[in-house]
Amino acid sequence: MPTTPAATPSSDLEAVLSSIDTMAAQEPTAAQIVSMVDSDDTDARTLARILTSDVALAGRVMKLANSAYFGMRGRVTSLQVAVTVVGFPTVRTMATVALSGLDDESRLPEGFWTMSTTVALAAATLAPRFGQRPQDALCLGLLAPLGVALLHHGDREGYAELAAAEPTAAGRRAAEVRRYGIHAFRLTAVALEQWGFPSSMVTPLGAVDDHGSQDGALLRAALEVATRLTVEDHVPVPVEELTGGQLGEDAVVAVLDRVRAEADELRVAMLGE
């Protein structure tokens, strides 16, 4: 019977939470983009100009704009057009990836970006069924696992032990609460709140385990699709149960096919490889 690692001192979690405040100083361009995207004075030209200060981030935005997901395939040749194609929320999400160190796979749990991109594509594909915008759902899916990275950064050995002991996502979240006093999705919500993200990005993260809440239904469905594609021996959970009947299994097959086909290219674009 697997055992969960003993609870970590509260100071460890405090260090993780305080690190959220210090990240901006390490990535000033990304922090500036995260803070200003919602401003009425911000336009594509302004964002493109700021992006030129961060060559790596600008390159990722260009690569994503020319990816299969946006259907432009090599036709985007200027950074300003790329910002327009991917949209402000996506640029902000990519800046958040840089801000929080998610673009360095060596610092992340194994398979982090495989899961992140499959969740994101599943959420974007399913979004219209839930009355939501695909672009917003893509951003939610990409950033949802941020808390996993933060916990891993702060407690590498302990978190790896915890993840190995808990094969299911729900079990892992329960173990995170026992060890850290907070689960990874809630930690993501804390970070996004501090960085000024809208409630539409924050609320689903807190509702992911409440099957009676429609706020988390899309994220739950996307997580189930991603788990079916990435976790060996996963026992599928009916999506009707996860979504309060909003989605049936007949809708999942096409989603699985699309995510399987496009997730790797999205990962490459997000990491700039």
PDB file of C-alpha atoms in Angstrom:
ATOM      1  CA  MET A   1       0.000   0.000   0.000  1.00  0.00           C
ATOM      2  CA  PRO A   2       1.690   3.281  -1.090  1.00  0.00           C
ATOM      3  CA  THR A   3       2.228   5.844   1.586  1.00  0.00           C
ATOM      4  CA  THR A   4       2.174   9.587   1.245  1.00  0.00           C
ATOM      5  CA  PRO A   5       5.328  11.419   2.373  1.00  0.00           C
ATOM      6  CA  ALA A   6       5.151  13.082   5.753  1.00  0.00           C
ATOM      7  CA  ALA A   7       3.873  16.620   5.871  1.00  0.00           C
ATOM      8  CA  THR A   8       6.436  19.255   4.950  1.00  0.00           C
ATOM      9  CA  PRO A   9       7.061  22.224   7.272  1.00  0.00           C
ATOM     10  CA  SER A  10       4.730  25.133   6.595  1.00  0.00           C
ATOM     11  CA  SER A  11       7.781  27.320   5.942  1.00  0.00           C
ATOM     12  CA  ASP A  12       8.387  25.334   2.734  1.00  0.00           C
ATOM     13  CA  LEU A  13       4.975  26.292   1.387  1.00  0.00           C
ATOM     14  CA  GLU A  14       5.524  29.866   2.521  1.00  0.00           C
ATOM     15  CA  ALA A  15       8.728  29.880   0.473  1.00  0.00           C
ATOM     16  CA  VAL A  16       6.815  28.619  -2.574  1.00  0.00           C
ATOM     17  CA  LEU A  17       4.181  31.322  -2.154  1.00  0.00           C
ATOM     18  CA  SER A  18       6.759  34.060  -1.653  1.00  0.00           C
ATOM     19  CA  SER A  19       8.574  32.947  -4.795  1.00  0.00           C
ATOM     20  CA  ILE A  20       5.504  33.997  -6.797  1.00  0.00           C
ATOM     21  CA  ASP A  21       6.222  37.596  -5.794  1.00  0.00           C
ATOM     22  CA  THR A  22       9.902  37.444  -6.719  1.00  0.00           C
ATOM     23  CA  MET A  23       9.540  35.917 -10.193  1.00  0.00           C
ATOM     24  CA  ALA A  24       8.709  39.261 -11.820  1.00  0.00           C
ATOM     25  CA  ALA A  25      12.127  40.693 -10.980  1.00  0.00           C
ATOM     26  CA  GLN A  26      13.824  37.819 -12.791  1.00  0.00           C
ATOM     27  CA  GLU A  27      11.791  38.170 -16.017  1.00  0.00           C
ATOM     28  CA  PRO A  28      11.002  41.901 -16.370  1.00  0.00           C
ATOM     29  CA  THR A  29       9.731  41.780 -19.967  1.00  0.00           C
ATOM     30  CA  ALA A  30       7.414  38.862 -19.272  1.00  0.00           C
ATOM     31  CA  ALA A  31       6.213  40.538 -16.065  1.00  0.00           C
ATOM     32  CA  GLN A  32       5.470  43.759 -17.935  1.00  0.00           C
ATOM     33  CA  ILE A  33       3.384  41.891 -20.505  1.00  0.00           C
ATOM     34  CA  VAL A  34       1.465  39.970 -17.830  1.00  0.00           C
ATOM     35  CA  SER A  35       0.619  43.196 -16.008  1.00  0.00           C
ATOM     36  CA  MET A  36      -0.397  45.318 -18.991  1.00  0.00           C
ATOM     37  CA  VAL A  37      -2.349  43.044 -21.345  1.00  0.00           C
ATOM     38  CA  ASP A  38      -5.722  44.017 -19.871  1.00  0.00           C
ATOM     39  CA  SER A  39      -4.994  47.744 -20.052  1.00  0.00           C
ATOM     40  CA  ASP A  40      -7.222  49.775 -22.366  1.00  0.00           C
ATOM     41  CA  ASP A  41      -4.086  51.445 -23.730  1.00  0.00           C
ATOM     42  CA  THR A  42      -2.520  48.165 -24.872  1.00  0.00           C
ATOM     43  CA  ASP A  43      -2.658  47.232 -28.554  1.00  0.00           C
ATOM     44  CA  ALA A  44      -0.871  44.721 -30.780  1.00  0.00           C
ATOM     45  CA  ARG A  45       1.788  47.237 -31.780  1.00  0.00           C
ATOM     46  CA  THR A  46       2.600  47.998 -28.138  1.00  0.00           C
ATOM     47  CA  LEU A  47       2.843  44.334 -27.185  1.00  0.00           C
ATOM     48  CA  ALA A  48       5.014  43.578 -30.222  1.00  0.00           C
ATOM     49  CA  ARG A  49       7.363  46.416 -29.307  1.00  0.00           C
ATOM     50  CA  ILE A  50       7.745  45.136 -25.747  1.00  0.00           C
ATOM     51  CA  LEU A  51       8.228  41.569 -26.966  1.00  0.00           C
ATOM     52  CA  THR A  52      11.253  42.620 -29.005  1.00  0.00           C
ATOM     53  CA  SER A  53      13.069  43.031 -25.679  1.00  0.00           C
ATOM     54  CA  ASP A  54      12.817  39.281 -25.108  1.00  0.00           C
ATOM     55  CA  VAL A  55      14.046  37.460 -28.213  1.00  0.00           C
ATOM     56  CA  ALA A  56      13.183  33.997 -26.904  1.00  0.00           C
ATOM     57  CA  LEU A  57       9.620  34.908 -25.967  1.00  0.00           C
ATOM     58  CA  ALA A  58       9.089  36.792 -29.225  1.00  0.00           C
ATOM     59  CA  GLY A  59      10.288  33.733 -31.133  1.00  0.00           C
ATOM     60  CA  ARG A  60       7.806  31.511 -29.340  1.00  0.00           C
ATOM     61  CA  VAL A  61       4.935  33.855 -30.171  1.00  0.00           C
ATOM     62  CA  MET A  62       5.971  33.785 -33.843  1.00  0.00           C
ATOM     63  CA  LYS A  63       6.277  30.001 -33.803  1.00  0.00           C
ATOM     64  CA  LEU A  64       2.875  29.548 -32.219  1.00  0.00           C
ATOM     65  CA  ALA A  65       1.215  31.948 -34.675  1.00  0.00           C
ATOM     66  CA  ASN A  66       2.576  29.819 -37.523  1.00  0.00           C
ATOM     67  CA  SER A  67       1.552  26.503 -35.950  1.00  0.00           C
ATOM     68  CA  ALA A  68      -1.189  24.158 -37.107  1.00  0.00           C
ATOM     69  CA  TYR A  69      -3.434  25.249 -34.254  1.00  0.00           C
ATOM     70  CA  PHE A  70      -3.898  28.723 -35.758  1.00  0.00           C
ATOM     71  CA  GLY A  71      -3.858  27.455 -39.345  1.00  0.00           C
ATOM     72  CA  MET A  72      -1.366  30.035 -40.631  1.00  0.00           C
ATOM     73  CA  ARG A  73       1.578  27.736 -41.508  1.00  0.00           C
ATOM     74  CA  GLY A  74       4.420  30.111 -42.338  1.00  0.00           C
ATOM     75  CA  ARG A  75       2.260  33.045 -43.382  1.00  0.00           C
ATOM     76  CA  VAL A  76       2.916  35.180 -40.285  1.00  0.00           C
ATOM     77  CA  THR A  77       6.083  37.190 -40.848  1.00  0.00           C
ATOM     78  CA  SER A  78       5.800  40.097 -38.379  1.00  0.00           C
ATOM     79  CA  LEU A  79       5.598  40.085 -34.608  1.00  0.00           C
ATOM     80  CA  GLN A  80       2.670  42.512 -34.574  1.00  0.00           C
ATOM     81  CA  VAL A  81       0.644  40.219 -36.825  1.00  0.00           C
ATOM     82  CA  ALA A  82       1.659  37.242 -34.672  1.00  0.00           C
ATOM     83  CA  VAL A  83       0.295  39.002 -31.578  1.00  0.00           C
ATOM     84  CA  THR A  84      -2.980  39.618 -33.409  1.00  0.00           C
ATOM     85  CA  VAL A  85      -3.208  36.010 -34.612  1.00  0.00           C
ATOM     86  CA  VAL A  86      -2.644  34.330 -31.255  1.00  0.00           C
ATOM     87  CA  GLY A  87      -4.505  36.997 -29.276  1.00  0.00           C
ATOM     88  CA  PHE A  88      -3.681  38.974 -26.168  1.00  0.00           C
ATOM     89  CA  PRO A  89      -4.689  36.247 -23.651  1.00  0.00           C
ATOM     90  CA  THR A  90      -2.347  33.770 -25.338  1.00  0.00           C
ATOM     91  CA  VAL A  91       0.532  36.261 -25.349  1.00  0.00           C
ATOM     92  CA  ARG A  92      -0.108  36.815 -21.653  1.00  0.00           C
ATOM     93  CA  THR A  93      -0.123  33.067 -21.060  1.00  0.00           C
ATOM     94  CA  MET A  94       3.177  32.666 -22.898  1.00  0.00           C
ATOM     95  CA  ALA A  95       4.655  35.502 -20.847  1.00  0.00           C
ATOM     96  CA  THR A  96       3.457  33.743 -17.683  1.00  0.00           C
ATOM     97  CA  VAL A  97       5.191  30.559 -18.840  1.00  0.00           C
ATOM     98  CA  ALA A  98       8.440  32.531 -19.108  1.00  0.00           C
ATOM     99  CA  LEU A  99       7.818  34.404 -15.868  1.00  0.00           C
ATOM    100  CA  SER A 100       7.353  31.214 -13.870  1.00  0.00           C
ATOM    101  CA  GLY A 101      10.183  29.217 -15.446  1.00  0.00           C
ATOM    102  CA  LEU A 102       7.905  26.727 -17.181  1.00  0.00           C
ATOM    103  CA  ASP A 103       9.972  27.073 -20.353  1.00  0.00           C
ATOM    104  CA  ASP A 104      12.847  25.151 -18.723  1.00  0.00           C
ATOM    105  CA  GLU A 105      11.915  21.477 -18.874  1.00  0.00           C
ATOM    106  CA  SER A 106      14.942  20.492 -16.781  1.00  0.00           C
ATOM    107  CA  ARG A 107      13.258  22.109 -13.760  1.00  0.00           C
ATOM    108  CA  LEU A 108       9.900  20.420 -14.261  1.00  0.00           C
ATOM    109  CA  PRO A 109       8.429  17.025 -13.388  1.00  0.00           C
ATOM    110  CA  GLU A 110       8.762  14.455 -16.160  1.00  0.00           C
ATOM    111  CA  GLY A 111       5.972  14.732 -18.732  1.00  0.00           C
ATOM    112  CA  PHE A 112       4.854  18.159 -17.502  1.00  0.00           C
ATOM    113  CA  TRP A 113       4.501  19.734 -20.949  1.00  0.00           C
ATOM    114  CA  THR A 114       2.995  16.624 -22.511  1.00  0.00           C
ATOM    115  CA  MET A 115       0.183  16.820 -19.981  1.00  0.00           C
ATOM    116  CA  SER A 116      -0.104  20.610 -20.178  1.00  0.00           C
ATOM    117  CA  THR A 117      -0.455  20.757 -23.961  1.00  0.00           C
ATOM    118  CA  THR A 118      -2.884  17.843 -24.129  1.00  0.00           C
ATOM    119  CA  VAL A 119      -5.087  19.471 -21.472  1.00  0.00           C
ATOM    120  CA  ALA A 120      -4.903  22.785 -23.337  1.00  0.00           C
ATOM    121  CA  LEU A 121      -5.852  21.349 -26.727  1.00  0.00           C
ATOM    122  CA  ALA A 122      -8.623  19.247 -25.233  1.00  0.00           C
ATOM    123  CA  ALA A 123     -10.042  22.292 -23.443  1.00  0.00           C
ATOM    124  CA  ALA A 124      -9.834  24.451 -26.562  1.00  0.00           C
ATOM    125  CA  THR A 125     -11.514  21.799 -28.710  1.00  0.00           C
ATOM    126  CA  LEU A 126     -14.326  21.221 -26.213  1.00  0.00           C
ATOM    127  CA  ALA A 127     -14.831  24.888 -25.285  1.00  0.00           C
ATOM    128  CA  PRO A 128     -17.735  25.643 -27.685  1.00  0.00           C
ATOM    129  CA  ARG A 129     -19.696  22.768 -26.139  1.00  0.00           C
ATOM    130  CA  PHE A 130     -19.538  24.690 -22.858  1.00  0.00           C
ATOM    131  CA  GLY A 131     -20.226  28.115 -24.331  1.00  0.00           C
ATOM    132  CA  GLN A 132     -16.619  29.232 -23.889  1.00  0.00           C
ATOM    133  CA  ARG A 133     -14.000  30.669 -26.224  1.00  0.00           C
ATOM    134  CA  PRO A 134     -11.368  28.176 -27.469  1.00  0.00           C
ATOM    135  CA  GLN A 135      -8.573  30.706 -27.012  1.00  0.00           C
ATOM    136  CA  ASP A 136      -9.445  31.264 -23.338  1.00  0.00           C
ATOM    137  CA  ALA A 137      -9.746  27.521 -22.765  1.00  0.00           C
ATOM    138  CA  LEU A 138      -6.356  26.938 -24.378  1.00  0.00           C
ATOM    139  CA  CYS A 139      -4.788  29.401 -21.944  1.00  0.00           C
ATOM    140  CA  LEU A 140      -6.524  27.802 -18.951  1.00  0.00           C
ATOM    141  CA  GLY A 141      -5.268  24.370 -19.965  1.00  0.00           C
ATOM    142  CA  LEU A 142      -1.706  25.563 -20.482  1.00  0.00           C
ATOM    143  CA  LEU A 143      -1.501  27.291 -17.106  1.00  0.00           C
ATOM    144  CA  ALA A 144      -3.542  24.863 -14.986  1.00  0.00           C
ATOM    145  CA  PRO A 145      -0.484  22.733 -14.026  1.00  0.00           C
ATOM    146  CA  LEU A 146       1.556  25.772 -12.924  1.00  0.00           C
ATOM    147  CA  GLY A 147       1.016  24.809  -9.281  1.00  0.00           C
ATOM    148  CA  VAL A 148       2.578  21.410  -9.927  1.00  0.00           C
ATOM    149  CA  ALA A 149       5.738  23.158 -11.137  1.00  0.00           C
ATOM    150  CA  LEU A 150       5.777  25.487  -8.132  1.00  0.00           C
ATOM    151  CA  LEU A 151       5.449  22.608  -5.664  1.00  0.00           C
ATOM    152  CA  HIS A 152       8.101  20.660  -7.559  1.00  0.00           C
ATOM    153  CA  HIS A 153      10.477  23.649  -7.498  1.00  0.00           C
ATOM    154  CA  GLY A 154      10.083  24.035  -3.750  1.00  0.00           C
ATOM    155  CA  ASP A 155      10.187  20.358  -2.768  1.00  0.00           C
ATOM    156  CA  ARG A 156      11.689  18.358  -5.637  1.00  0.00           C
ATOM    157  CA  GLU A 157      12.318  15.067  -3.845  1.00  0.00           C
ATOM    158  CA  GLY A 158       9.211  15.212  -1.699  1.00  0.00           C
ATOM    159  CA  TYR A 159       6.910  16.053  -4.577  1.00  0.00           C
ATOM    160  CA  ALA A 160       8.384  13.310  -6.777  1.00  0.00           C
ATOM    161  CA  GLU A 161       7.748  10.823  -3.959  1.00  0.00           C
ATOM    162  CA  LEU A 162       4.195  12.083  -3.531  1.00  0.00           C
ATOM    163  CA  ALA A 163       3.433  11.818  -7.263  1.00  0.00           C
ATOM    164  CA  ALA A 164       4.845   8.295  -7.448  1.00  0.00           C
ATOM    165  CA  ALA A 165       2.717   7.203  -4.495  1.00  0.00           C
ATOM    166  CA  GLU A 166      -0.535   8.588  -5.937  1.00  0.00           C
ATOM    167  CA  PRO A 167      -1.318   7.254  -9.435  1.00  0.00           C
ATOM    168  CA  THR A 168      -4.620   9.121  -9.831  1.00  0.00           C
ATOM    169  CA  ALA A 169      -5.012  12.875 -10.263  1.00  0.00           C
ATOM    170  CA  ALA A 170      -7.676  13.138  -7.559  1.00  0.00           C
ATOM    171  CA  GLY A 171      -5.544  11.114  -5.164  1.00  0.00           C
ATOM    172  CA  ARG A 172      -2.569  13.327  -5.887  1.00  0.00           C
ATOM    173  CA  ARG A 173      -4.537  16.476  -5.137  1.00  0.00           C
ATOM    174  CA  ALA A 174      -5.683  15.004  -1.824  1.00  0.00           C
ATOM    175  CA  ALA A 175      -2.095  14.108  -0.990  1.00  0.00           C
ATOM    176  CA  GLU A 176      -0.959  17.630  -1.901  1.00  0.00           C
ATOM    177  CA  VAL A 177      -3.468  19.074   0.544  1.00  0.00           C
ATOM    178  CA  ARG A 178      -2.256  16.735   3.295  1.00  0.00           C
ATOM    179  CA  ARG A 179       1.384  17.604   2.673  1.00  0.00           C
ATOM    180  CA  TYR A 180       1.234  21.274   1.712  1.00  0.00           C
ATOM    181  CA  GLY A 181      -2.166  22.461   2.894  1.00  0.00           C
ATOM    182  CA  ILE A 182      -3.110  23.304  -0.709  1.00  0.00           C
ATOM    183  CA  HIS A 183      -3.460  21.355  -3.944  1.00  0.00           C
ATOM    184  CA  ALA A 184      -1.605  22.287  -7.106  1.00  0.00           C
ATOM    185  CA  PHE A 185      -4.611  23.732  -8.967  1.00  0.00           C
ATOM    186  CA  ARG A 186      -5.465  25.987  -6.049  1.00  0.00           C
ATOM    187  CA  LEU A 187      -1.832  27.100  -5.963  1.00  0.00           C
ATOM    188  CA  THR A 188      -2.111  27.946  -9.666  1.00  0.00           C
ATOM    189  CA  ALA A 189      -5.181  30.021  -8.828  1.00  0.00           C
ATOM    190  CA  VAL A 190      -3.254  31.871  -6.120  1.00  0.00           C
ATOM    191  CA  ALA A 191      -0.482  32.728  -8.575  1.00  0.00           C
ATOM    192  CA  LEU A 192      -2.886  33.852 -11.294  1.00  0.00           C
ATOM    193  CA  GLU A 193      -4.799  35.981  -8.794  1.00  0.00           C
ATOM    194  CA  GLN A 194      -1.582  37.682  -7.739  1.00  0.00           C
ATOM    195  CA  TRP A 195      -0.705  38.363 -11.370  1.00  0.00           C
ATOM    196  CA  GLY A 196      -4.112  39.914 -12.071  1.00  0.00           C
ATOM    197  CA  PHE A 197      -5.693  37.220 -14.242  1.00  0.00           C
ATOM    198  CA  PRO A 198      -9.482  37.400 -14.644  1.00  0.00           C
ATOM    199  CA  SER A 199     -11.815  35.275 -12.538  1.00  0.00           C
ATOM    200  CA  SER A 200     -12.703  33.206 -15.626  1.00  0.00           C
ATOM    201  CA  MET A 201      -9.179  31.771 -15.432  1.00  0.00           C
ATOM    202  CA  VAL A 202      -9.111  31.409 -11.649  1.00  0.00           C
ATOM    203  CA  THR A 203     -12.559  30.045 -10.734  1.00  0.00           C
ATOM    204  CA  PRO A 204     -12.400  26.720 -12.663  1.00  0.00           C
ATOM    205  CA  LEU A 205      -9.205  25.776 -10.841  1.00  0.00           C
ATOM    206  CA  GLY A 206     -10.952  25.896  -7.493  1.00  0.00           C
ATOM    207  CA  ALA A 207     -13.975  23.978  -8.771  1.00  0.00           C
ATOM    208  CA  VAL A 208     -12.130  21.105 -10.417  1.00  0.00           C
ATOM    209  CA  ASP A 209     -13.039  18.567  -7.707  1.00  0.00           C
ATOM    210  CA  ASP A 210     -16.642  19.734  -7.261  1.00  0.00           C
ATOM    211  CA  HIS A 211     -18.552  17.630  -9.769  1.00  0.00           C
ATOM    212  CA  GLY A 212     -21.692  19.559  -8.972  1.00  0.00           C
ATOM    213  CA  SER A 213     -20.131  22.810 -10.146  1.00  0.00           C
ATOM    214  CA  GLN A 214     -20.346  23.757 -13.797  1.00  0.00           C
ATOM    215  CA  ASP A 215     -17.443  26.191 -13.322  1.00  0.00           C
ATOM    216  CA  GLY A 216     -14.953  23.347 -13.455  1.00  0.00           C
ATOM    217  CA  ALA A 217     -16.750  21.082 -15.948  1.00  0.00           C
ATOM    218  CA  LEU A 218     -14.673  21.997 -19.001  1.00  0.00           C
ATOM    219  CA  LEU A 219     -11.394  21.644 -17.124  1.00  0.00           C
ATOM    220  CA  ARG A 220     -12.462  18.279 -15.687  1.00  0.00           C
ATOM    221  CA  ALA A 221     -13.358  17.005 -19.161  1.00  0.00           C
ATOM    222  CA  ALA A 222     -10.066  18.255 -20.617  1.00  0.00           C
ATOM    223  CA  LEU A 223      -8.100  16.636 -17.810  1.00  0.00           C
ATOM    224  CA  GLU A 224      -9.875  13.340 -18.436  1.00  0.00           C
ATOM    225  CA  VAL A 225      -9.067  13.471 -22.166  1.00  0.00           C
ATOM    226  CA  ALA A 226      -5.435  14.279 -21.413  1.00  0.00           C
ATOM    227  CA  THR A 227      -5.169  11.502 -18.834  1.00  0.00           C
ATOM    228  CA  ARG A 228      -6.560   8.961 -21.284  1.00  0.00           C
ATOM    229  CA  LEU A 229      -3.824   9.939 -23.734  1.00  0.00           C
ATOM    230  CA  THR A 230      -0.882  10.188 -21.352  1.00  0.00           C
ATOM    231  CA  VAL A 231      -1.390   7.836 -18.400  1.00  0.00           C
ATOM    232  CA  GLU A 232      -0.907   4.146 -18.982  1.00  0.00           C
ATOM    233  CA  ASP A 233      -3.560   1.855 -17.460  1.00  0.00           C
ATOM    234  CA  HIS A 234      -5.866   4.800 -16.709  1.00  0.00           C
ATOM    235  CA  VAL A 235      -9.411   3.649 -16.030  1.00  0.00           C
ATOM    236  CA  PRO A 236     -11.626   6.104 -17.962  1.00  0.00           C
ATOM    237  CA  VAL A 237     -14.114   8.147 -15.988  1.00  0.00           C
ATOM    238  CA  PRO A 238     -17.341   8.779 -17.961  1.00  0.00           C
ATOM    239  CA  VAL A 239     -17.340  12.378 -19.105  1.00  0.00           C
ATOM    240  CA  GLU A 240     -21.080  12.586 -18.406  1.00  0.00           C
ATOM    241  CA  GLU A 241     -20.252  12.282 -14.705  1.00  0.00           C
ATOM    242  CA  LEU A 242     -17.500  14.883 -14.925  1.00  0.00           C
ATOM    243  CA  THR A 243     -19.585  17.454 -16.784  1.00  0.00           C
ATOM    244  CA  GLY A 244     -23.052  17.050 -15.295  1.00  0.00           C
ATOM    245  CA  GLY A 245     -24.309  15.584 -18.565  1.00  0.00           C
ATOM    246  CA  GLN A 246     -23.067  18.441 -20.755  1.00  0.00           C
ATOM    247  CA  LEU A 247     -20.790  16.112 -22.689  1.00  0.00           C
ATOM    248  CA  GLY A 248     -21.173  12.511 -23.797  1.00  0.00           C
ATOM    249  CA  GLU A 249     -18.610   9.908 -24.755  1.00  0.00           C
ATOM    250  CA  ASP A 250     -19.543  10.280 -28.410  1.00  0.00           C
ATOM    251  CA  ALA A 251     -17.917  13.725 -28.401  1.00  0.00           C
ATOM    252  CA  VAL A 252     -14.627  12.475 -27.008  1.00  0.00           C
ATOM    253  CA  VAL A 253     -13.336  10.365 -29.918  1.00  0.00           C
ATOM    254  CA  ALA A 254     -12.744  13.272 -32.294  1.00  0.00           C
ATOM    255  CA  VAL A 255     -11.171  15.287 -29.489  1.00  0.00           C
ATOM    256  CA  LEU A 256      -8.747  12.474 -28.710  1.00  0.00           C
ATOM    257  CA  ASP A 257      -7.723  12.305 -32.367  1.00  0.00           C
ATOM    258  CA  ARG A 258      -7.072  16.037 -32.667  1.00  0.00           C
ATOM    259  CA  VAL A 259      -5.154  16.294 -29.428  1.00  0.00           C
ATOM    260  CA  ARG A 260      -3.058  13.263 -30.309  1.00  0.00           C
ATOM    261  CA  ALA A 261      -2.170  14.839 -33.661  1.00  0.00           C
ATOM    262  CA  GLU A 262      -1.366  18.401 -32.533  1.00  0.00           C
ATOM    263  CA  ALA A 263      -0.124  18.321 -28.928  1.00  0.00           C
ATOM    264  CA  ASP A 264       3.554  17.817 -29.733  1.00  0.00           C
ATOM    265  CA  GLU A 265       3.662  20.769 -32.131  1.00  0.00           C
ATOM    266  CA  LEU A 266       2.018  22.992 -29.513  1.00  0.00           C
ATOM    267  CA  ARG A 267       4.623  21.905 -26.958  1.00  0.00           C
ATOM    268  CA  VAL A 268       7.443  22.763 -29.368  1.00  0.00           C
ATOM    269  CA  ALA A 269       5.926  26.174 -30.095  1.00  0.00           C
ATOM    270  CA  MET A 270       5.451  26.989 -26.418  1.00  0.00           C
ATOM    271  CA  LEU A 271       9.048  26.018 -25.587  1.00  0.00           C
ATOM    272  CA  GLY A 272      10.590  27.533 -28.715  1.00  0.00           C
ATOM    273  CA  GLU A 273      12.397  24.341 -29.714  1.00  0.00           C
TER     274      GLU A 273
END
